[in-house]
């Protein structure tokens, strides 16, 4: 897929350096990808699907594409330590044609859904599906506020006052503007004013329009603001914080154009607050844990093996088998914990019941090795 887009760019543009070709190919594939929906109709998290389902044809025929600081079209706004629920970012809409392009901006803000089937028993689980938040997303450009869709009287809102303004124009009181032929019959008249009226009554939500000049680009500034209910939900069920992610959508308004999308992701809370290890350990016969109990892996003959289990007999865990022999022979050289999440650094400290427990020993045909009995947890 990438090879096809790279070849298309090399055949189309003879003035780009190789790094520019790769940057453009990545931008075209990612920004024209279509976000995949879950069964509920809500987009799956960008953490699961990335930018969405890529399509070579869409990538090479799209007249416009997105970038972030002229690079990869994706947003990461880090963690929100103070839980403000406000996230700011910007992106560029680029036009590679000789005609202006118009896009309608929209967005979907997501977090992880909580499975409440067992809440009465004191358990709540992440359902591994998306929950759409009620967050607001505002868009602006450098020179001011982005025009609102169907804002006939240009007051920043689309409402019944715009219907009246259109009706006044149809009745000859002002010039009729383009783009209000709602029934598609090639003219704008009272029937369109009636259709506009019905659209407003149905609860139409106006979106923002961006026009990108021919061969140019427009930088759009976005602000995601969580509602109090959004934050209350996450504070209640995710005491250590949770992801906030989603997509900005740019819906093409020109014939032959392609819709664009931009994945974004952040973290509501402090990423370092959550535990690295779950509560249960594999040494406990009545382990209670989220999904994976805590395990320490070691190696036996170069293969992963659980520390404290016998590689030679079907025996239960025995703490006296918690030994290390770090002599580089591929057996019991080190331990690796199975954790709930990644960490930058980790420090371990072997402990013993008494100094005499640790001892040195030698094995036939090998150099002397240190064997350290370990107590876990």
Coordinates of C-alpha atoms in Angstrom, one line a residue:
X1 CA 0.0 0.0 0.0
X2 CA 2.7 2.5 1.0
X3 CA 4.8 1.4 -2.0
X4 CA 1.9 2.3 -4.4
X5 CA 1.5 5.8 -2.9
X6 CA 5.2 6.4 -2.9
X7 CA 5.4 5.4 -6.6
X8 CA 2.4 7.7 -7.4
X9 CA 4.2 10.7 -5.7
X10 CA 7.5 10.0 -7.5
X11 CA 5.6 9.9 -10.8
X12 CA 3.6 13.1 -10.0
X13 CA 6.1 15.4 -8.3
X14 CA 9.6 15.7 -9.7
X15 CA 10.7 18.4 -7.3
X16 CA 10.6 16.6 -4.0
X17 CA 13.4 15.2 -2.0
X18 CA 13.1 11.6 -0.8
X19 CA 12.3 12.6 2.8
X20 CA 9.5 14.9 1.5
X21 CA 8.1 12.1 -0.6
X22 CA 7.8 9.8 2.4
X23 CA 6.3 12.6 4.6
X24 CA 3.7 13.3 1.9
X25 CA 2.9 9.6 1.4
X26 CA 2.3 9.2 5.2
X27 CA 0.2 12.3 5.3
X28 CA -2.0 11.2 2.4
X29 CA -2.5 7.7 3.7
X30 CA -3.3 8.7 7.2
X31 CA -5.5 11.7 6.6
X32 CA -7.6 10.0 4.0
X33 CA -8.1 6.8 6.2
X34 CA -11.6 6.2 7.2
X35 CA -12.2 5.6 11.0
X36 CA -13.7 2.2 11.6
X37 CA -16.9 2.1 13.7
X38 CA -17.7 -0.4 16.5
X39 CA -21.0 -2.3 16.5
X40 CA -22.6 0.6 18.4
X41 CA -21.8 3.0 15.5
X42 CA -19.1 4.9 17.6
X43 CA -15.6 5.0 16.2
X44 CA -13.1 2.6 17.7
X45 CA -10.4 4.3 19.7
X46 CA -7.3 5.5 17.8
X47 CA -5.3 3.4 20.2
X48 CA -6.9 0.4 18.6
X49 CA -7.2 1.4 14.9
X50 CA -4.6 4.2 14.5
X51 CA -5.8 6.7 11.8
X52 CA -8.4 4.2 10.5
X53 CA -8.8 2.0 7.4
X54 CA -6.4 3.2 4.7
X55 CA -7.3 3.2 1.0
X56 CA -4.8 3.8 -1.8
X57 CA -7.3 5.2 -4.2
X58 CA -8.5 7.8 -1.7
X59 CA -4.9 8.7 -0.9
X60 CA -3.8 9.3 -4.5
X61 CA -7.0 11.1 -5.6
X62 CA -7.5 13.3 -2.5
X63 CA -7.0 17.0 -3.5
X64 CA -6.3 17.9 0.1
X65 CA -4.5 16.3 3.1
X66 CA -3.7 17.0 6.7
X67 CA -0.5 17.6 8.6
X68 CA 0.5 18.5 12.1
X69 CA 3.4 21.0 12.1
X70 CA 3.9 20.0 8.5
X71 CA 4.5 16.4 9.6
X72 CA 2.6 13.2 10.6
X73 CA -1.2 13.9 10.9
X74 CA -1.8 12.8 14.5
X75 CA -2.1 14.6 17.8
X76 CA -0.9 13.6 21.3
X77 CA -1.5 16.1 24.0
X78 CA 0.1 14.1 26.8
X79 CA -1.4 13.7 30.3
X80 CA -3.6 16.2 32.1
X81 CA -2.2 16.1 35.6
X82 CA -4.6 18.6 37.0
X83 CA -7.6 17.1 35.3
X84 CA -8.6 20.4 33.7
X85 CA -10.4 18.6 30.8
X86 CA -9.2 21.2 28.3
X87 CA -6.9 20.2 25.5
X88 CA -5.5 22.5 22.7
X89 CA -3.8 21.6 19.5
X90 CA -3.5 22.7 15.9
X91 CA -3.2 21.1 12.4
X92 CA -2.9 22.2 8.8
X93 CA -5.3 21.5 5.9
X94 CA -3.3 21.5 2.7
X95 CA -4.6 22.0 -0.9
X96 CA -2.5 20.5 -3.7
X97 CA -4.8 21.6 -6.5
X98 CA -5.3 24.9 -8.5
X99 CA -8.8 25.3 -7.1
X100 CA -10.0 26.3 -3.5
X101 CA -11.3 23.5 -1.3
X102 CA -14.0 23.7 1.3
X103 CA -14.4 21.4 4.3
X104 CA -16.9 21.1 7.1
X105 CA -15.2 20.4 10.4
X106 CA -16.6 18.1 13.0
X107 CA -15.2 15.9 15.8
X108 CA -15.9 12.9 18.0
X109 CA -14.4 12.7 21.5
X110 CA -14.0 9.3 23.1
X111 CA -13.0 7.5 26.3
X112 CA -13.3 3.9 27.5
X113 CA -16.7 2.5 28.4
X114 CA -17.2 0.9 31.8
X115 CA -18.9 -2.4 32.1
X116 CA -21.4 -2.1 34.9
X117 CA -23.0 -5.6 34.9
X118 CA -21.2 -6.5 38.1
X119 CA -21.3 -3.1 39.9
X120 CA -23.8 -4.5 42.5
X121 CA -21.1 -7.0 43.5
X122 CA -18.5 -4.3 43.9
X123 CA -16.8 -4.9 40.5
X124 CA -16.5 -2.6 37.5
X125 CA -14.6 -3.5 34.4
X126 CA -13.3 -1.7 31.3
X127 CA -15.5 -3.0 28.5
X128 CA -12.8 -2.4 25.8
X129 CA -15.3 -0.4 23.8
X130 CA -15.6 3.3 23.2
X131 CA -17.8 5.8 25.0
X132 CA -18.6 9.0 23.2
X133 CA -18.2 12.0 25.5
X134 CA -20.3 15.2 25.4
X135 CA -17.2 17.4 25.1
X136 CA -17.3 20.5 23.0
X137 CA -14.7 21.1 20.3
X138 CA -14.2 24.6 19.0
X139 CA -12.2 25.5 15.9
X140 CA -10.6 28.8 15.0
X141 CA -8.1 30.1 12.4
X142 CA -5.3 32.6 12.7
X143 CA -7.4 35.5 11.4
X144 CA -10.5 34.9 13.4
X145 CA -13.5 32.6 13.9
X146 CA -14.3 30.0 11.3
X147 CA -17.6 30.6 9.5
X148 CA -20.6 28.5 10.7
X149 CA -22.5 26.3 8.3
X150 CA -25.7 27.9 7.0
X151 CA -25.1 31.0 9.1
X152 CA -27.0 33.2 6.6
X153 CA -26.9 36.4 8.6
X154 CA -23.3 35.8 9.7
X155 CA -24.0 36.2 13.4
X156 CA -22.0 33.1 14.5
X157 CA -25.1 30.9 15.0
X158 CA -27.4 28.9 12.7
X159 CA -31.0 29.4 13.9
X160 CA -34.4 30.7 12.9
X161 CA -33.0 34.2 12.3
X162 CA -31.1 32.7 9.4
X163 CA -34.3 31.2 8.0
X164 CA -35.9 34.6 8.1
X165 CA -32.9 36.2 6.4
X166 CA -33.1 33.6 3.6
X167 CA -36.8 34.2 3.3
X168 CA -36.2 38.0 3.0
X169 CA -33.7 37.4 0.3
X170 CA -36.1 35.1 -1.6
X171 CA -38.8 37.8 -1.4
X172 CA -36.4 40.3 -3.0
X173 CA -35.3 42.3 0.1
X174 CA -31.6 41.3 -0.4
X175 CA -29.4 39.3 -2.7
X176 CA -29.8 35.5 -2.5
X177 CA -26.6 33.7 -1.4
X178 CA -25.3 30.6 -3.0
X179 CA -25.5 27.2 -1.2
X180 CA -29.1 27.3 0.0
X181 CA -30.8 25.2 -2.7
X182 CA -31.9 22.6 -0.1
X183 CA -34.2 20.6 -2.4
X184 CA -31.7 20.5 -5.3
X185 CA -33.9 21.8 -8.0
X186 CA -31.4 24.3 -9.3
X187 CA -33.0 27.5 -7.7
X188 CA -33.4 29.0 -4.3
X189 CA -37.0 29.9 -3.4
X190 CA -39.6 29.7 -0.7
X191 CA -39.5 25.9 -0.8
X192 CA -35.9 26.0 0.2
X193 CA -36.7 28.5 3.0
X194 CA -39.3 26.0 4.2
X195 CA -36.8 23.1 4.1
X196 CA -34.3 25.3 6.0
X197 CA -37.0 26.0 8.6
X198 CA -37.8 22.3 9.1
X199 CA -34.0 21.5 9.3
X200 CA -33.7 23.9 12.2
X201 CA -36.7 22.6 14.0
X202 CA -35.3 19.0 13.7
X203 CA -32.4 20.1 15.9
X204 CA -29.8 20.7 13.1
X205 CA -26.3 21.2 14.5
X206 CA -24.2 23.6 12.4
X207 CA -20.6 22.8 11.8
X208 CA -17.7 25.0 10.9
X209 CA -16.6 25.6 7.3
X210 CA -13.0 26.1 6.2
X211 CA -11.9 27.2 2.8
X212 CA -8.4 26.3 1.8
X213 CA -6.9 28.5 -1.0
X214 CA -5.6 26.9 -4.2
X215 CA -2.1 25.5 -3.7
X216 CA -2.1 26.7 -0.1
X217 CA -2.8 25.6 3.4
X218 CA -4.8 26.8 6.5
X219 CA -3.8 26.2 10.0
X220 CA -6.8 25.3 12.3
X221 CA -6.7 25.7 16.0
X222 CA -8.8 23.3 18.1
X223 CA -9.8 23.2 21.7
X224 CA -11.4 20.1 23.3
X225 CA -13.4 20.9 26.5
X226 CA -14.8 18.1 28.6
X227 CA -18.2 18.7 30.3
X228 CA -18.6 18.4 34.0
X229 CA -20.5 15.2 33.5
X230 CA -17.7 13.8 31.4
X231 CA -15.2 14.5 34.1
X232 CA -17.5 13.2 36.9
X233 CA -17.9 9.9 35.0
X234 CA -14.1 9.5 34.6
X235 CA -13.4 10.6 38.2
X236 CA -15.9 8.0 39.5
X237 CA -14.8 5.0 37.5
X238 CA -11.1 5.8 36.7
X239 CA -9.5 7.0 39.9
X240 CA -6.1 6.8 38.3
X241 CA -7.1 8.6 35.1
X242 CA -8.1 7.4 31.6
X243 CA -7.6 8.2 28.0
X244 CA -9.3 10.9 26.1
X245 CA -9.1 10.4 22.3
X246 CA -11.0 10.6 19.1
X247 CA -11.0 12.1 15.6
X248 CA -11.4 15.5 14.0
X249 CA -13.3 15.0 10.7
X250 CA -13.0 17.3 7.7
X251 CA -15.9 16.6 5.4
X252 CA -15.2 17.6 1.8
X253 CA -17.7 19.9 0.1
X254 CA -16.3 19.9 -3.4
X255 CA -17.0 17.4 -6.2
X256 CA -14.3 14.8 -6.4
X257 CA -12.8 15.7 -3.1
X258 CA -12.2 13.2 -0.2
X259 CA -13.1 13.4 3.5
X260 CA -10.2 13.7 5.8
X261 CA -9.6 12.7 9.5
X262 CA -7.1 13.4 12.2
X263 CA -6.7 11.1 15.3
X264 CA -5.9 12.6 18.6
X265 CA -5.1 11.2 22.1
X266 CA -4.4 12.4 25.6
X267 CA -4.7 11.2 29.1
X268 CA -7.1 12.6 31.7
X269 CA -5.1 12.5 34.9
X270 CA -1.5 11.7 35.8
X271 CA -0.2 8.7 33.9
X272 CA 2.1 7.7 36.8
X273 CA -0.7 7.4 39.3
X274 CA -1.8 3.9 38.3
X275 CA -0.3 0.8 39.8
X276 CA 2.2 -1.1 37.7
X277 CA 1.2 -4.4 39.1
X278 CA -2.2 -5.9 39.7
X279 CA -3.3 -7.0 43.1
X280 CA -3.1 -10.8 42.7
X281 CA 0.1 -12.9 42.5
X282 CA 0.4 -16.3 40.9
X283 CA 1.7 -17.6 44.3
X284 CA -1.7 -17.1 45.8
X285 CA -4.1 -20.1 45.2
X286 CA -7.1 -17.8 45.6
X287 CA -5.8 -15.0 43.3
X288 CA -8.2 -12.1 42.6
X289 CA -7.1 -9.9 39.8
X290 CA -8.3 -7.9 36.8
X291 CA -7.3 -10.2 34.0
X292 CA -3.6 -11.2 34.3
X293 CA -2.2 -12.0 37.7
X294 CA 1.3 -10.9 38.5
X295 CA 3.9 -13.2 37.2
X296 CA 7.7 -13.3 37.4
X297 CA 9.2 -14.9 34.3
X298 CA 12.7 -16.4 34.2
X299 CA 14.5 -18.6 31.6
X300 CA 15.1 -22.3 31.6
X301 CA 17.4 -23.4 28.7
X302 CA 16.8 -20.1 27.0
X303 CA 12.9 -20.4 27.2
X304 CA 10.6 -18.3 29.3
X305 CA 9.4 -20.0 32.4
X306 CA 7.5 -18.9 35.5
X307 CA 9.8 -18.4 38.5
X308 CA 9.1 -20.9 41.3
X309 CA 7.6 -23.6 39.2
X310 CA 9.5 -26.8 38.4
X311 CA 10.4 -27.2 34.7
X312 CA 10.8 -30.9 35.3
X313 CA 7.7 -32.0 37.2
X314 CA 4.1 -31.0 37.5
X315 CA 4.3 -29.4 40.9
X316 CA 2.7 -26.4 42.6
X317 CA 4.6 -23.2 43.2
X318 CA 7.3 -23.5 45.7
X319 CA 9.1 -20.4 47.1
X320 CA 12.3 -22.4 47.6
X321 CA 12.5 -22.6 43.8
X322 CA 12.8 -18.8 43.6
X323 CA 16.5 -18.7 42.7
X324 CA 18.7 -17.0 40.3
X325 CA 22.0 -18.1 38.8
X326 CA 23.2 -15.2 36.7
X327 CA 26.1 -16.9 34.9
X328 CA 24.9 -16.3 31.3
X329 CA 24.0 -19.9 30.6
X330 CA 20.4 -19.1 29.6
X331 CA 18.9 -20.7 32.8
X332 CA 17.7 -18.6 35.8
X333 CA 19.9 -15.6 34.6
X334 CA 17.3 -13.0 35.2
X335 CA 13.6 -12.2 36.0
X336 CA 11.1 -10.3 34.0
X337 CA 7.8 -9.2 35.7
X338 CA 4.5 -9.2 33.8
X339 CA 3.1 -5.7 34.5
X340 CA -0.2 -4.0 33.8
X341 CA 1.5 -1.2 31.9
X342 CA 4.8 0.0 30.6
X343 CA 7.3 1.9 32.7
X344 CA 10.4 3.8 31.8
X345 CA 12.6 2.3 34.5
X346 CA 12.3 -0.4 37.1
X347 CA 14.5 -1.3 40.1
X348 CA 14.5 -4.7 41.8
X349 CA 16.1 -5.8 45.0
X350 CA 16.6 -9.4 46.0
X351 CA 15.7 -10.0 49.7
X352 CA 16.4 -12.9 52.0
X353 CA 15.2 -14.0 55.4
X354 CA 18.8 -13.8 56.7
X355 CA 22.3 -13.2 55.3
X356 CA 23.1 -16.9 55.6
X357 CA 20.3 -17.8 53.2
X358 CA 22.2 -16.5 50.2
X359 CA 25.1 -18.8 49.4
X360 CA 27.7 -19.5 46.7
X361 CA 27.8 -22.8 45.0
X362 CA 29.6 -24.4 42.1
X363 CA 28.3 -26.8 39.5
X364 CA 30.2 -29.4 37.5
X365 CA 31.7 -28.1 34.2
X366 CA 30.7 -24.5 35.0
X367 CA 32.3 -21.6 36.7
X368 CA 31.2 -20.7 40.2
X369 CA 27.8 -18.9 40.2
X370 CA 25.8 -17.0 42.8
X371 CA 22.5 -18.5 43.7
X372 CA 20.1 -16.0 45.4
X373 CA 16.9 -17.4 47.0
X374 CA 14.2 -14.7 46.5
X375 CA 11.1 -14.1 48.4
X376 CA 8.0 -12.8 46.5
X377 CA 6.0 -10.8 46.9

